[in-house]
Every structure is written in structure tokens, then in C-alpha cells.
Short mmCIF file of C-alpha atoms in Angstrom, two decimals:
data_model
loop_
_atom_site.label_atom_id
_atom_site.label_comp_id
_atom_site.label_asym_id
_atom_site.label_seq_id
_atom_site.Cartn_x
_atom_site.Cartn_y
_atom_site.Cartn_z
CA UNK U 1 119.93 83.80 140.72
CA UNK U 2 123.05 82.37 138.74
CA UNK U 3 124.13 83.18 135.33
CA UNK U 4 122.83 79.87 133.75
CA UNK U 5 119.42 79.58 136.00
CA UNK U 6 118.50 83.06 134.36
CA UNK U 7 118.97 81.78 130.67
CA UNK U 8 117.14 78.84 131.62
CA UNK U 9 114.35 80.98 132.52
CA UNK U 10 114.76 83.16 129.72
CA UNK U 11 114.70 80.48 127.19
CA UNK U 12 111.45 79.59 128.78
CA UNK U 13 109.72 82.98 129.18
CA UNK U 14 110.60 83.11 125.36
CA UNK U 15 109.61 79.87 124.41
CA UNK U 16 105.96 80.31 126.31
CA UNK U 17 105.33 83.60 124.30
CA UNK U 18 106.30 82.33 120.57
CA UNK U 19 102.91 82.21 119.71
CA UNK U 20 101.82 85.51 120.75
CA UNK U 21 105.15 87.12 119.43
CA UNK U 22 104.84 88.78 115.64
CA UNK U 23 108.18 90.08 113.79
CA UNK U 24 106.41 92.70 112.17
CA UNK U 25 102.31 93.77 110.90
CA UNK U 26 103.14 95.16 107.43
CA UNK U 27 99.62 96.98 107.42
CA UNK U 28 96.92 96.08 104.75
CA UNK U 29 96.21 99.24 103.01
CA UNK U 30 93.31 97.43 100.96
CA UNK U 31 91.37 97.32 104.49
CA UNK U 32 90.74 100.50 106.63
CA UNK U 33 92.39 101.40 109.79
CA UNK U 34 91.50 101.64 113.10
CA UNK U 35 92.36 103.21 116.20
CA UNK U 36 95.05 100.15 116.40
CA UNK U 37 96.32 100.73 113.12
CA UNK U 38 95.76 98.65 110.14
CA UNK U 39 95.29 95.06 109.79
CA UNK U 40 98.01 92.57 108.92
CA UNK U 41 99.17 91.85 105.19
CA UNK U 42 99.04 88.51 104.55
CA UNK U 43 102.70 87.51 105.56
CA UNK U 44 103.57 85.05 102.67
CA UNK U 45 102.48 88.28 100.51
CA UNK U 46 105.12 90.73 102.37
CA UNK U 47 108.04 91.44 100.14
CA UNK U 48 111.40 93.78 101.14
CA UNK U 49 109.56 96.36 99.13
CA UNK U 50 107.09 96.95 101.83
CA UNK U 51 110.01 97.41 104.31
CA UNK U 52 111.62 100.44 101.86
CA UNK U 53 110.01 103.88 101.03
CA UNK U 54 111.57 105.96 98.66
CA UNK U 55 109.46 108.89 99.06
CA UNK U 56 111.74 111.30 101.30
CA UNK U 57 113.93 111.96 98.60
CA UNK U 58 111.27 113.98 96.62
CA UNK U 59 111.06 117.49 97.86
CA UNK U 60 107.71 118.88 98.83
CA UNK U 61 106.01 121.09 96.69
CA UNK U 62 106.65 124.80 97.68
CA UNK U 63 104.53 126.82 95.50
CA UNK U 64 101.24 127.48 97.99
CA UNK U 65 100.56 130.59 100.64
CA UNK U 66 103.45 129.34 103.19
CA UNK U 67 106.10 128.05 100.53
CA UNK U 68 106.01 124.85 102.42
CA UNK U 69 105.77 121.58 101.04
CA UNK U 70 105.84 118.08 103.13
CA UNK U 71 106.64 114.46 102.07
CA UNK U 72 105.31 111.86 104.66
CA UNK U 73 106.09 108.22 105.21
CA UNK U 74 103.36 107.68 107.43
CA UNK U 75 101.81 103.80 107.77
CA UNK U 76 99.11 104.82 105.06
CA UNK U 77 102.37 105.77 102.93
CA UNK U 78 104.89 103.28 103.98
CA UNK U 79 103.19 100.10 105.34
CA UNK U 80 105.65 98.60 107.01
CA UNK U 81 105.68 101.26 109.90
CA UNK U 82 102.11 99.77 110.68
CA UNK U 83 102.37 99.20 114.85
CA UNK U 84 105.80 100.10 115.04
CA UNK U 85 105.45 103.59 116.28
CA UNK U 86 107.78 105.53 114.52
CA UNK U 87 107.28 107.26 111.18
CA UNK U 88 109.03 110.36 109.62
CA UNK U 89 108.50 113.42 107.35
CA UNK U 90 110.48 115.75 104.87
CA UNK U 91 109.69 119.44 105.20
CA UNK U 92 110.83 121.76 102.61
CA UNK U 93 110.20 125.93 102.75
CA UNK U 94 110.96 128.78 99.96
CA UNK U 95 113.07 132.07 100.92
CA UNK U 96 110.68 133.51 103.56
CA UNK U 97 108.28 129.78 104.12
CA UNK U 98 106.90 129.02 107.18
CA UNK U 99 105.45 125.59 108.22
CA UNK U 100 101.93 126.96 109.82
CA UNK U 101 101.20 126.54 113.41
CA UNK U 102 99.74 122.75 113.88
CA UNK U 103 99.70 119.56 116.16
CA UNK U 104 100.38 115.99 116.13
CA UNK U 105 99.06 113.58 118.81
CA UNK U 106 102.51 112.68 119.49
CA UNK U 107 105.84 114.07 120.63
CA UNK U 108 108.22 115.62 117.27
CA UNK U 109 111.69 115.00 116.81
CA UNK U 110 113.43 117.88 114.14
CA UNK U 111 116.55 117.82 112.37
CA UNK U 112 117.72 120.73 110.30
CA UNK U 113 119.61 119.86 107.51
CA UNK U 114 119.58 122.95 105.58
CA UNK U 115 118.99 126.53 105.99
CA UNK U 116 118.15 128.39 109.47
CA UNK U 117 114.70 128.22 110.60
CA UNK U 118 112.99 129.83 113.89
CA UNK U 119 111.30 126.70 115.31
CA UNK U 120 108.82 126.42 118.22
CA UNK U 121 106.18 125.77 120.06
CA UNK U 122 103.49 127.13 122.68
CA UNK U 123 102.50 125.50 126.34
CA UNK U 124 99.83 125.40 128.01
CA UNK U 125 100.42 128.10 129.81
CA UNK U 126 100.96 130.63 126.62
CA UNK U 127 104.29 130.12 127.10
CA UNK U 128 106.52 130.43 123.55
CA UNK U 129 109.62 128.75 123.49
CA UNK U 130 111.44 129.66 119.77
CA UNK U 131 115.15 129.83 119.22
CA UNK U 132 116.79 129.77 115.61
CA UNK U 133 118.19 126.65 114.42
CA UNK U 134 121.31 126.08 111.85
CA UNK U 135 122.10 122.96 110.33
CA UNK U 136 122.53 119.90 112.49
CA UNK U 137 120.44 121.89 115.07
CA UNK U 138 117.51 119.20 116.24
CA UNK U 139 114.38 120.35 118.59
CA UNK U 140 111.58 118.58 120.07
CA UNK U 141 107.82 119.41 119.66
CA UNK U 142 106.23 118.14 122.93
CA UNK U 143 103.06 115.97 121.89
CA UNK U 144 99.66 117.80 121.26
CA UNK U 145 101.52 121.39 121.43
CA UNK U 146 100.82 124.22 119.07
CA UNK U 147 104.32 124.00 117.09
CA UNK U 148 105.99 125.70 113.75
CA UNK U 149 108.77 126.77 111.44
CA UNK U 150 109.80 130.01 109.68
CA UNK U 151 112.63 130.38 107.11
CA UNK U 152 114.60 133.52 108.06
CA UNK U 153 117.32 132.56 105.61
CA UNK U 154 118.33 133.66 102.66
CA UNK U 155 118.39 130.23 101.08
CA UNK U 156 115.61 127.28 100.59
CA UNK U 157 115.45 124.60 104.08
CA UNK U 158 114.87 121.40 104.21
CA UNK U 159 114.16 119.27 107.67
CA UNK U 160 113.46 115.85 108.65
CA UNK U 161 111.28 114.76 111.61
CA UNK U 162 110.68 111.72 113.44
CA UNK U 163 107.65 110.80 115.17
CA UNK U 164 106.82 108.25 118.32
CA UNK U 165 103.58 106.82 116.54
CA UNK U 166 103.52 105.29 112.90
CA UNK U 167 100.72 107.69 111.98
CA UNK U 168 101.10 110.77 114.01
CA UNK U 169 98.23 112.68 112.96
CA UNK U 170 98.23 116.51 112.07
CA UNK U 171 96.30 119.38 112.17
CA UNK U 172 96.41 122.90 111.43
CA UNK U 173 94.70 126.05 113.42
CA UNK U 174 93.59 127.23 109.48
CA UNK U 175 91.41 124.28 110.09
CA UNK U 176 88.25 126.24 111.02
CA UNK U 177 88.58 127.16 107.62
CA UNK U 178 88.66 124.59 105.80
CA UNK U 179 85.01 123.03 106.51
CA UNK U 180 81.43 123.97 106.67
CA UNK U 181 81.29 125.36 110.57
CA UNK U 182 78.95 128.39 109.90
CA UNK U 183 80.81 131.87 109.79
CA UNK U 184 78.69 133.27 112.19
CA UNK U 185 80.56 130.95 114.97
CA UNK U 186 83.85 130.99 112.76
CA UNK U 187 83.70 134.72 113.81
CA UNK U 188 82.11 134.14 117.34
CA UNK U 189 85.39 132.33 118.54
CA UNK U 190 88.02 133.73 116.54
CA UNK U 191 87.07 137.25 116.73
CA UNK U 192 87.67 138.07 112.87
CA UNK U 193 84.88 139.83 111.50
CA UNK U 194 82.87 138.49 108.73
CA UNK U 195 84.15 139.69 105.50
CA UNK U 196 87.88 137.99 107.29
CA UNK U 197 85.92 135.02 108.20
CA UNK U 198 84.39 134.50 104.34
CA UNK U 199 88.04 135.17 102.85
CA UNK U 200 89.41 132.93 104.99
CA UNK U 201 87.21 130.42 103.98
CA UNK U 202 87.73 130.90 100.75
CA UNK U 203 91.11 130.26 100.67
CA UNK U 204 91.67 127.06 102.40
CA UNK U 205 88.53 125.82 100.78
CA UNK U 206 86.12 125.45 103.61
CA UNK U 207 81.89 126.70 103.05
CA UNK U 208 79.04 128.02 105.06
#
């Protein structure tokens, strides 16, 4: 095929698919989401504003258990990642902080930027692979893998991560603490005993 019978035919491919062919879904937070994301803002309503996030420029708030504190831009935060797949977060630990073991449905991209953390994450197979990162060091979480972060500087950190899905998900192992599953199976498959089990629960909130 010659150089201009394959424009021709590009041209045409292109032209055929205008109609199904969107330049962006700025998502409509005023509607829920669904497994697809959110629905589409009203286009003559979409401003530049919904295309800018300001938000990872505000450090997270350290003063908790794990002197870690996250800023998100997630689609529910910045709506102009909606169906995109991409999104990012700020993570900022105290002297001796530690981002707690947690998934996201999706692979992790990390980028130290200051301060030297020991990053990781677990396989299937038990298998920990950790190695202590300096600034401009960047690791990858593989998706749906038991992952974290521990400041073993003498200084504050502060990392960025990208994600392959505009809402990525998280979710921590402390959170079979955090609801009303009754202690007497919180202890069953954890193996704490139950005055462990009812402090636990305490502290991140959850009942039963």
C-alpha cells in the first residue's frame, strides 16, 4: 500500500468514527458513578478549570498513628481524569512515618522526591521485595499487591504516584477494623486475641 492510498484510508477510517469519537468526559460529580466511571458534564458547561487541580501542592496531614498524610486527585477530586485512566497522589510521612500496608486495583507508579523511604511490596507467593529509595528513586507497585512505605530518614518525605486508572481504589489490611465484622471472627482469622481485637477496633473506629 502507497504512501497516499494509506492517508486516503486514514482520512476515511477517521472520518467514519467522528461520531463515536469524544475529546474528553469531564465527569459529573452531581450524579454517582459507576463501574464505568461517572457520567459526562454537560460539555458547553466544561471550563479549563475542570482540566486543572491544585490540590497536590497541599501537604497531607501528618499528625495520626503512621505520620502519613495523602492528597489525591482522583476523578471524584479532579473531574477531568473521568475515563482517562490515569490519576495521581501526594504522600507525605513524619521522622519515623510509614504509609500502612494497602492495595489499589491497579498497577503504582512512585517517585521519591524527598527523603529515603524503604518501599515495597509482597507476591503472591509471600515473596517481599523492599529496597531503600533516595530522591529521584521511582518503584512500581504491581496491581492488587500488598504494598508500603517507611521513613528511615532523619528528615520529613514526600512522594508522588501515578496510577493506570482515574480512580484507583485503595484499601488498607487495618480494614477489618474499621467496620462492624463481629470480633469473634475478627479474632478467628487474624489470630489476635480479643482484648487486641476490641483495641484495634477502637482505634480505627470500627464496632461489634
Amino acid at each position: 500500500m502507497n504512501l497516499p492510498i494509506l492517508f486516503t484510508f486514514s482520512l476515511l477510517v477517521s472520518i467514519s468514527c467522528a461520531d463515536t469519537v469524544f475529546d474528553f468526559c469531564v465527569g459529573d460529580l452531581s450524579l454517582p458513578s459507576g463501574p464505568s466511571g461517572y457520567a459526562c458534564k454537560d460539555p458547553a458547561k466544561v471550563t479549563v478549570d475542570d482540566f486543572v487541580h491544585s490540590g497536590l501542592g497541599v501537604a497531607g496531614n501528618t499528625t495520626n498513628m503512621f505520620k502519613f498524610g495523602a492528597s489525591v486527585a482522583f476523578s471524584p477530586q479532579f473531574p477531568g481524569l473521568n475515563g482517562m485512566g490515569i490519576s495521581m497522589v501526594r504522600a507525605d510521612l513524619g521522622v519515623g512515618g510509614a504509609v500502612p500496608i494497602h492495595t489499589h486495583r491497579v498497577a503504582e507508579l512512585l517517585i521519591l522526591v524527598e527523603g529515603t523511604v524503604i518501599a515495597g511490596f509482597i507476591n503472591t507467593n509471600n515473596t517481599a521485595y523492599y529496597k531503600t529509595l533516595h530522591k529521584g528513586d521511582i518503584m512500581i507497585f504491581p496491581p492488587q499487591l500488598l504494598h508500603f512505605q517507611v521513613n528511615v530518614g532523619s528528615t520529613p518525605v514526600v512522594t508522588y504516584a501515578s496510577f493506570a486508572s482515574d480512580n484507583p481504589g485503595v484499601q488498607s489490611v487495618d480494614a477489618v477494623f474499621t467496620n462492624d465484622l463481629p470480633s469473634k471472627v475478627v479474632e478467628k482469622v487474624t489470630l489476635l486475641d480479643h482484648a487486641q481485637v476490641k483495641k484495634l477496633k477502637k482505634v480505627f473506629g470500627g464496632s461489634n
